[in-house]
Coordinates of C-alpha atoms and ligand atoms in Angstrom, one line a residue:
M25 CA 9.4 -57.9 30.9
T26 CA 9.9 -55.0 32.8
K27 CA 12.9 -53.7 32.5
P28 CA 15.6 -53.2 35.7
R29 CA 15.4 -49.0 37.1
L30 CA 18.3 -46.7 36.5
F31 CA 18.2 -43.5 38.4
S32 CA 21.1 -40.7 37.8
G33 CA 21.2 -36.8 37.7
M34 CA 23.3 -33.5 37.5
Q35 CA 23.4 -30.4 39.7
P36 CA 22.1 -27.5 37.5
S37 CA 25.2 -25.6 39.6
A38 CA 26.4 -24.1 36.1
D39 CA 25.1 -22.1 32.7
S40 CA 26.6 -25.4 30.8
L41 CA 27.6 -28.7 32.0
Q42 CA 31.3 -30.1 31.3
I43 CA 33.0 -32.9 29.0
G44 CA 33.7 -34.6 32.5
N45 CA 29.8 -34.6 32.7
Y46 CA 29.4 -35.7 29.3
I47 CA 32.1 -38.1 29.1
G48 CA 31.5 -39.3 33.0
A49 CA 27.5 -39.6 32.9
L50 CA 25.7 -38.8 29.5
M51 CA 28.0 -40.8 27.3
Q52 CA 26.3 -43.7 29.6
W53 CA 23.1 -42.5 29.9
R54 CA 22.0 -42.6 26.3
G55 CA 23.5 -45.5 25.9
M56 CA 21.5 -47.5 28.8
Q57 CA 18.2 -46.1 27.8
D58 CA 17.2 -49.3 25.6
D59 CA 17.7 -51.7 28.6
Y60 CA 16.9 -50.2 31.7
D61 CA 13.7 -48.1 33.0
A62 CA 15.4 -45.2 32.8
F63 CA 14.7 -42.0 35.7
F64 CA 17.2 -38.6 34.7
T65 CA 16.4 -35.6 37.1
V66 CA 17.7 -32.6 37.1
V67 CA 19.0 -32.2 40.9
D68 CA 18.5 -28.5 42.0
L69 CA 17.7 -29.3 45.6
H70 CA 21.6 -30.7 45.3
A71 CA 22.3 -27.0 43.8
I72 CA 21.1 -25.5 46.8
T73 CA 23.1 -27.0 48.6
V74 CA 25.9 -24.1 48.2
P75 CA 24.6 -20.5 47.3
Q76 CA 22.5 -19.8 43.9
D77 CA 20.8 -16.9 42.1
P78 CA 17.3 -18.1 42.4
A79 CA 16.4 -16.6 38.4
Q80 CA 19.7 -17.9 37.3
L81 CA 18.6 -21.3 39.0
R82 CA 15.7 -21.4 37.0
E83 CA 17.4 -20.8 33.8
K84 CA 20.3 -23.4 34.7
T85 CA 17.6 -26.1 35.4
R86 CA 16.1 -25.4 31.8
R87 CA 19.6 -25.4 30.0
T88 CA 20.7 -28.6 32.2
A89 CA 17.4 -30.4 31.0
A90 CA 18.2 -29.2 27.4
Q91 CA 21.5 -30.7 27.3
Y92 CA 20.2 -34.2 28.9
I93 CA 18.3 -34.2 25.4
A94 CA 20.3 -32.5 23.3
A95 CA 23.2 -35.4 24.4
G96 CA 20.0 -38.1 23.6
V97 CA 18.2 -38.5 26.3
E98 CA 14.9 -39.2 25.0
P99 CA 11.8 -38.2 27.3
S100 CA 9.1 -40.2 25.6
R101 CA 11.7 -43.1 26.5
S102 CA 12.9 -42.0 29.6
T103 CA 11.6 -40.5 32.7
L104 CA 13.6 -36.7 32.7
Y105 CA 12.1 -34.3 35.1
V106 CA 13.7 -31.7 37.7
Q107 CA 14.0 -33.1 40.8
S108 CA 12.1 -30.2 43.3
Q109 CA 8.4 -31.0 40.7
V110 CA 8.8 -34.6 43.0
P111 CA 8.4 -34.1 47.2
A112 CA 8.7 -37.4 47.8
H113 CA 12.6 -37.0 46.9
A114 CA 12.7 -34.2 50.2
E115 CA 10.5 -36.6 52.2
L116 CA 12.2 -39.7 52.3
A117 CA 15.9 -38.1 52.3
W118 CA 14.1 -36.5 56.2
I119 CA 13.8 -40.6 56.6
L120 CA 16.8 -41.5 55.9
S121 CA 18.8 -38.9 57.5
T122 CA 17.5 -40.7 60.8
I123 CA 19.1 -43.5 60.4
T124 CA 22.3 -42.4 58.8
G125 CA 25.0 -41.6 61.7
F126 CA 27.0 -38.6 61.6
G127 CA 30.5 -39.9 61.6
E128 CA 29.7 -41.4 58.6
A129 CA 28.2 -38.4 56.8
G130 CA 31.6 -36.3 57.9
R131 CA 33.3 -38.9 56.0
M132 CA 32.2 -37.8 52.7
T133 CA 34.8 -36.4 50.5
Q134 CA 32.6 -34.2 48.6
F135 CA 31.6 -32.2 51.8
K136 CA 35.2 -32.2 52.9
D137 CA 36.3 -30.8 49.3
K138 CA 33.0 -27.9 49.0
S139 CA 32.8 -27.0 52.6
Q140 CA 36.9 -26.0 52.3
R141 CA 36.2 -24.2 49.2
Y142 CA 33.3 -22.3 50.6
G143 CA 34.4 -21.9 54.6
A144 CA 33.9 -23.9 57.0
D145 CA 31.0 -21.1 58.5
Q146 CA 29.6 -20.7 54.7
A147 CA 29.0 -24.7 54.5
S148 CA 25.5 -25.5 55.3
V149 CA 23.9 -28.4 56.9
G150 CA 22.3 -29.0 53.2
L151 CA 25.4 -29.4 52.1
F152 CA 26.9 -31.9 54.8
T153 CA 23.3 -33.9 54.2
Y154 CA 23.8 -33.8 50.3
P155 CA 24.6 -37.7 50.0
V156 CA 21.6 -38.1 52.5
L157 CA 19.4 -36.6 49.4
M158 CA 21.2 -38.6 46.7
A159 CA 20.5 -41.6 48.8
A160 CA 17.1 -41.0 48.9
D161 CA 16.7 -40.0 45.1
I162 CA 18.2 -43.0 44.0
L163 CA 15.9 -45.4 46.7
L164 CA 13.1 -43.9 45.8
F165 CA 13.1 -45.6 42.4
Q166 CA 14.1 -48.7 43.6
A167 CA 17.0 -48.2 41.0
E168 CA 19.5 -51.1 40.2
A169 CA 22.1 -49.2 38.6
V170 CA 23.3 -45.8 39.1
P171 CA 25.8 -44.6 36.0
V172 CA 27.8 -42.3 37.7
G173 CA 31.6 -40.8 37.6
D174 CA 34.2 -42.0 39.8
D175 CA 34.1 -39.3 41.9
Q176 CA 30.0 -40.1 42.7
K177 CA 31.4 -43.9 44.0
Q178 CA 31.7 -42.7 47.7
H179 CA 27.9 -41.5 47.4
V180 CA 26.3 -44.4 45.9
E181 CA 28.0 -47.1 48.6
L182 CA 26.5 -44.8 51.2
T183 CA 23.5 -45.1 49.2
R184 CA 24.1 -49.1 49.3
N185 CA 24.7 -49.2 53.4
L186 CA 21.4 -46.8 54.1
A187 CA 19.2 -49.5 52.0
E188 CA 21.0 -52.5 53.8
R189 CA 20.5 -50.8 57.3
F190 CA 16.9 -49.7 56.5
N191 CA 16.5 -53.1 54.7
S192 CA 16.9 -55.2 58.1
R193 CA 15.5 -52.4 60.9
F194 CA 12.2 -52.3 58.9
G195 CA 12.0 -55.4 56.6
E196 CA 13.0 -55.5 53.0
T197 CA 12.2 -52.0 51.4
F198 CA 14.6 -50.8 49.2
V199 CA 16.9 -52.5 45.9
V200 CA 20.3 -52.3 46.9
P201 CA 21.5 -49.9 43.6
T202 CA 25.0 -50.8 42.0
P203 CA 27.0 -48.1 40.6
V204 CA 27.7 -48.3 36.7
I205 CA 31.1 -46.4 36.0
Q206 CA 33.6 -46.6 33.5
G207 CA 36.9 -47.3 34.3
E208 CA 39.6 -44.7 32.6
T209 CA 37.1 -42.1 31.6
A210 CA 35.3 -41.9 34.7
R211 CA 37.3 -39.0 36.1
I212 CA 38.2 -36.2 33.5
Y213 CA 40.7 -33.9 35.0
D214 CA 41.1 -29.3 34.4
L215 CA 43.1 -29.0 31.8
Q216 CA 45.1 -26.1 33.1
D217 CA 45.2 -28.1 36.3
P218 CA 45.5 -32.0 35.4
T219 CA 45.6 -33.2 39.1
S220 CA 42.0 -31.6 40.1
K221 CA 38.7 -32.9 38.7
M222 CA 36.7 -31.1 35.9
S223 CA 34.0 -29.2 37.4
K224 CA 31.5 -27.4 36.0
S225 CA 31.0 -25.0 39.0
A226 CA 35.2 -24.5 39.2
E227 CA 36.6 -20.9 40.0
S228 CA 38.6 -20.7 37.0
Q229 CA 37.0 -21.4 33.4
A230 CA 40.5 -21.3 31.7
G231 CA 40.2 -25.5 32.2
V232 CA 36.7 -26.3 31.9
L233 CA 35.3 -27.2 28.2
Y234 CA 31.7 -26.6 28.6
L235 CA 29.5 -27.9 26.3
L236 CA 27.2 -24.7 25.3
D237 CA 30.3 -22.4 25.1
D238 CA 31.8 -20.5 21.6
I239 CA 33.0 -23.9 19.7
N240 CA 35.7 -21.7 19.0
A241 CA 36.4 -20.7 22.6
T242 CA 36.3 -24.6 23.1
A243 CA 39.1 -25.3 20.6
K244 CA 41.5 -22.7 22.2
K245 CA 41.2 -24.2 25.4
V246 CA 42.3 -27.1 23.9
M247 CA 45.0 -26.0 22.0
R248 CA 46.3 -24.6 25.9
A249 CA 46.0 -27.4 27.4
V250 CA 48.6 -27.8 30.2
T251 CA 51.0 -31.0 28.8
D252 CA 54.6 -31.5 29.4
S253 CA 58.2 -30.7 28.1
E254 CA 58.9 -34.5 27.2
G255 CA 57.4 -33.8 23.9
V256 CA 55.9 -37.6 23.6
V257 CA 52.4 -38.7 23.3
R258 CA 52.3 -40.9 25.7
Y259 CA 49.8 -42.3 28.6
D260 CA 51.8 -42.0 32.5
R261 CA 48.9 -40.5 34.8
A262 CA 51.7 -39.7 37.8
E263 CA 54.6 -38.0 35.5
K264 CA 52.0 -37.1 32.6
P265 CA 48.6 -36.1 34.1
G266 CA 48.1 -33.4 31.3
V267 CA 48.8 -35.6 28.2
S268 CA 46.9 -38.7 30.1
N269 CA 43.9 -36.5 30.5
L270 CA 43.9 -35.7 26.8
L271 CA 44.2 -38.9 25.8
T272 CA 41.7 -40.4 28.1
I273 CA 39.0 -37.5 26.5
Y274 CA 40.2 -38.5 22.9
A275 CA 39.5 -42.3 24.1
A276 CA 36.2 -41.8 25.4
L277 CA 35.0 -39.4 22.7
T278 CA 36.1 -41.9 19.8
G279 CA 36.0 -45.0 21.4
R280 CA 39.3 -45.8 20.1
E281 CA 42.2 -47.4 22.8
I282 CA 44.2 -45.2 24.0
S283 CA 47.2 -47.4 22.4
S284 CA 46.2 -46.8 18.9
I285 CA 46.5 -43.3 19.7
E286 CA 49.8 -42.8 21.1
D287 CA 50.9 -44.7 17.4
E288 CA 48.8 -42.8 15.5
Y289 CA 50.8 -39.5 17.2
A290 CA 54.3 -40.9 17.7
G291 CA 57.1 -38.2 16.8
R292 CA 54.3 -35.9 16.0
G293 CA 54.8 -33.8 19.1
Y294 CA 51.9 -31.9 20.9
G295 CA 50.7 -29.1 18.3
D296 CA 49.4 -31.9 15.8
F297 CA 47.8 -34.4 18.6
K298 CA 46.0 -31.3 20.2
K299 CA 44.5 -30.4 16.8
G300 CA 43.2 -33.9 16.8
L301 CA 41.8 -34.1 19.5
R302 CA 40.1 -30.2 18.9
D303 CA 38.6 -31.8 15.9
V304 CA 37.0 -34.4 17.6
I305 CA 35.7 -32.6 20.3
V306 CA 34.4 -29.8 18.4
A307 CA 32.5 -32.1 15.9
E308 CA 31.1 -34.0 19.0
F309 CA 30.1 -30.9 20.9
E310 CA 28.6 -28.8 17.8
P311 CA 25.5 -30.5 17.3
V312 CA 24.7 -31.2 21.2
R313 CA 25.3 -27.0 21.1
A314 CA 22.9 -26.5 18.4
R315 CA 20.1 -29.1 19.9
A316 CA 20.6 -27.8 23.4
L317 CA 19.9 -23.9 22.2
E318 CA 17.3 -24.6 19.7
L319 CA 15.4 -26.2 22.8
L320 CA 15.9 -23.6 24.6
E321 CA 14.5 -21.5 22.2
D322 CA 10.5 -22.8 23.8
P323 CA 11.1 -22.9 27.4
A324 CA 7.4 -23.0 27.6
E325 CA 7.4 -26.7 25.6
L326 CA 10.2 -27.7 27.7
D327 CA 8.4 -26.9 30.9
R328 CA 5.5 -29.0 29.6
V329 CA 7.8 -31.8 28.9
L330 CA 9.4 -31.5 32.2
S331 CA 6.0 -31.2 34.3
A332 CA 4.6 -34.5 32.2
N333 CA 7.7 -36.4 33.1
A334 CA 7.8 -35.3 36.7
E335 CA 3.9 -36.6 36.9
R336 CA 5.2 -39.9 35.7
A337 CA 8.4 -40.2 38.4
S338 CA 6.1 -38.9 40.8
E339 CA 3.9 -42.2 40.3
A340 CA 7.0 -44.1 41.2
A341 CA 7.8 -42.2 43.8
E342 CA 4.8 -42.3 46.1
Q343 CA 4.4 -46.0 45.8
T344 CA 7.9 -46.2 47.8
L345 CA 7.1 -43.6 49.8
A346 CA 4.1 -45.1 51.2
T347 CA 6.1 -48.2 52.1
V348 CA 8.1 -47.0 53.9
Y349 CA 6.4 -44.8 56.0
E350 CA 4.0 -47.8 56.8
R351 CA 7.6 -49.6 57.5
V352 CA 8.8 -47.0 59.8
G353 CA 5.1 -47.0 61.6
L354 CA 4.0 -43.0 60.7
L355 CA 0.4 -43.1 61.3
R356 CA -1.5 -42.1 57.7
R357 CA -4.1 -39.5 57.3
G358 CA -7.5 -41.3 56.9
Ligands
LIG412 N1 35.6 -34.6 35.9 C1 34.5 -35.7 35.9 N2 35.3 -36.6 35.3 C2 34.0 -38.0 35.1 N3 32.7 -38.0 35.4 C3 32.3 -36.7 36.2 N4 31.5 -36.1 36.7 C4 31.5 -34.7 37.1 N5 32.4 -34.7 37.2 C5 32.7 -35.3 36.2 C6 30.4 -36.7 36.7 O1 29.1 -36.2 35.7 C7 27.7 -36.4 37.3 C8 27.0 -34.7 37.1 O2 27.5 -34.9 38.8 P1 26.5 -33.6 39.6 O3 26.7 -32.8 38.4 O4 25.8 -33.6 40.3 O5 27.4 -33.4 40.5 P2 29.3 -33.0 40.7 O6 30.0 -34.4 40.0 O7 30.0 -32.5 41.8 O8 29.6 -32.3 38.9 P3 30.5 -31.5 38.5 O9 30.7 -30.8 37.4 O10 31.8 -31.1 39.6 O11 29.4 -30.4 39.5 P4 29.4 -29.3 40.4 O12 31.2 -28.2 40.2 O13 28.6 -28.1 40.6 O14 30.0 -29.7 41.6 C9 27.9 -36.9 38.2 O15 27.7 -38.8 37.6 C10 29.5 -36.9 38.3 O16 30.3 -38.1 38.5

């Protein structure tokens, strides 16, 4: 029996992924490989929607792929490749952009956030059409499931709308995908500013836990995380965003209920709680970091694996693209 398709990806926009990427996406990816024909992409074409240094971008792309593998994505079971090595992504994005409303694209909150960060004059058209490229990524593979963090939900909604619009205008072509989002753990916040989403390319790195950071630096960041003056380990997102965020991370990494962690630390204060969390994070990160760094010692082998996987991805993508071109009425080369 053929397995349903799954698509997901991350931008190579930093030297290292952060714990939100790990909990919100990678942990899910790892667990879904058995049940799905999965495509995991390093979305470098998305990363260039904001300025990137060319040499560093190549390095970040390899580093991102190495972290996927180190976190448990198996390139012999799932298709792990680099987006720009499969031209069909950009080709389908163009077609989809012709059926996307300007106002519809303008409502995407990520564009609003990022264009504010870079300033209206610096924000590129590519940043504006980012969600259309993401829709193309997903629809190319006829993916049924799209495991993402909560921040990407709006983009998957747009993808669904575009798939339905194309299907009704040109005939059944695309599978309409469903976002797979893990409730409470779907959004991890910055440790120094626990009302903002943690981001790998954040301006200040003080509140970001990077997978590839020196493990002592990570431990220090956990111990310095912002809490509150109540001194009680208790989940309350509105009143206690810092402690609630730490509880979310603890629960996600251990698979425990938040209430059981609250019980364990009842009457013990934040120092003990942070030490407990630090140990959990260090134990989780250490093997992933070691494996990723080992893979990066042989970039030629990593590049070879990625190229072979891109071949596999191209075959699947070209099939969808050929149907789309046919449906839209483009005259094909004889
Ligand atoms: N803080 C987060 N909590 C839970 N999930 C998160 N994700 C990202 N941040 C969190 C999920 O990780 C995947 C990576 O997506 P991406 O690299 O394409 O872009 P992003 O969502 O914009 O991630 P970052 O880390 O914030 O990157 P930059 O700084 O480059 O913008 C997605 O599944 C996302 O939901």
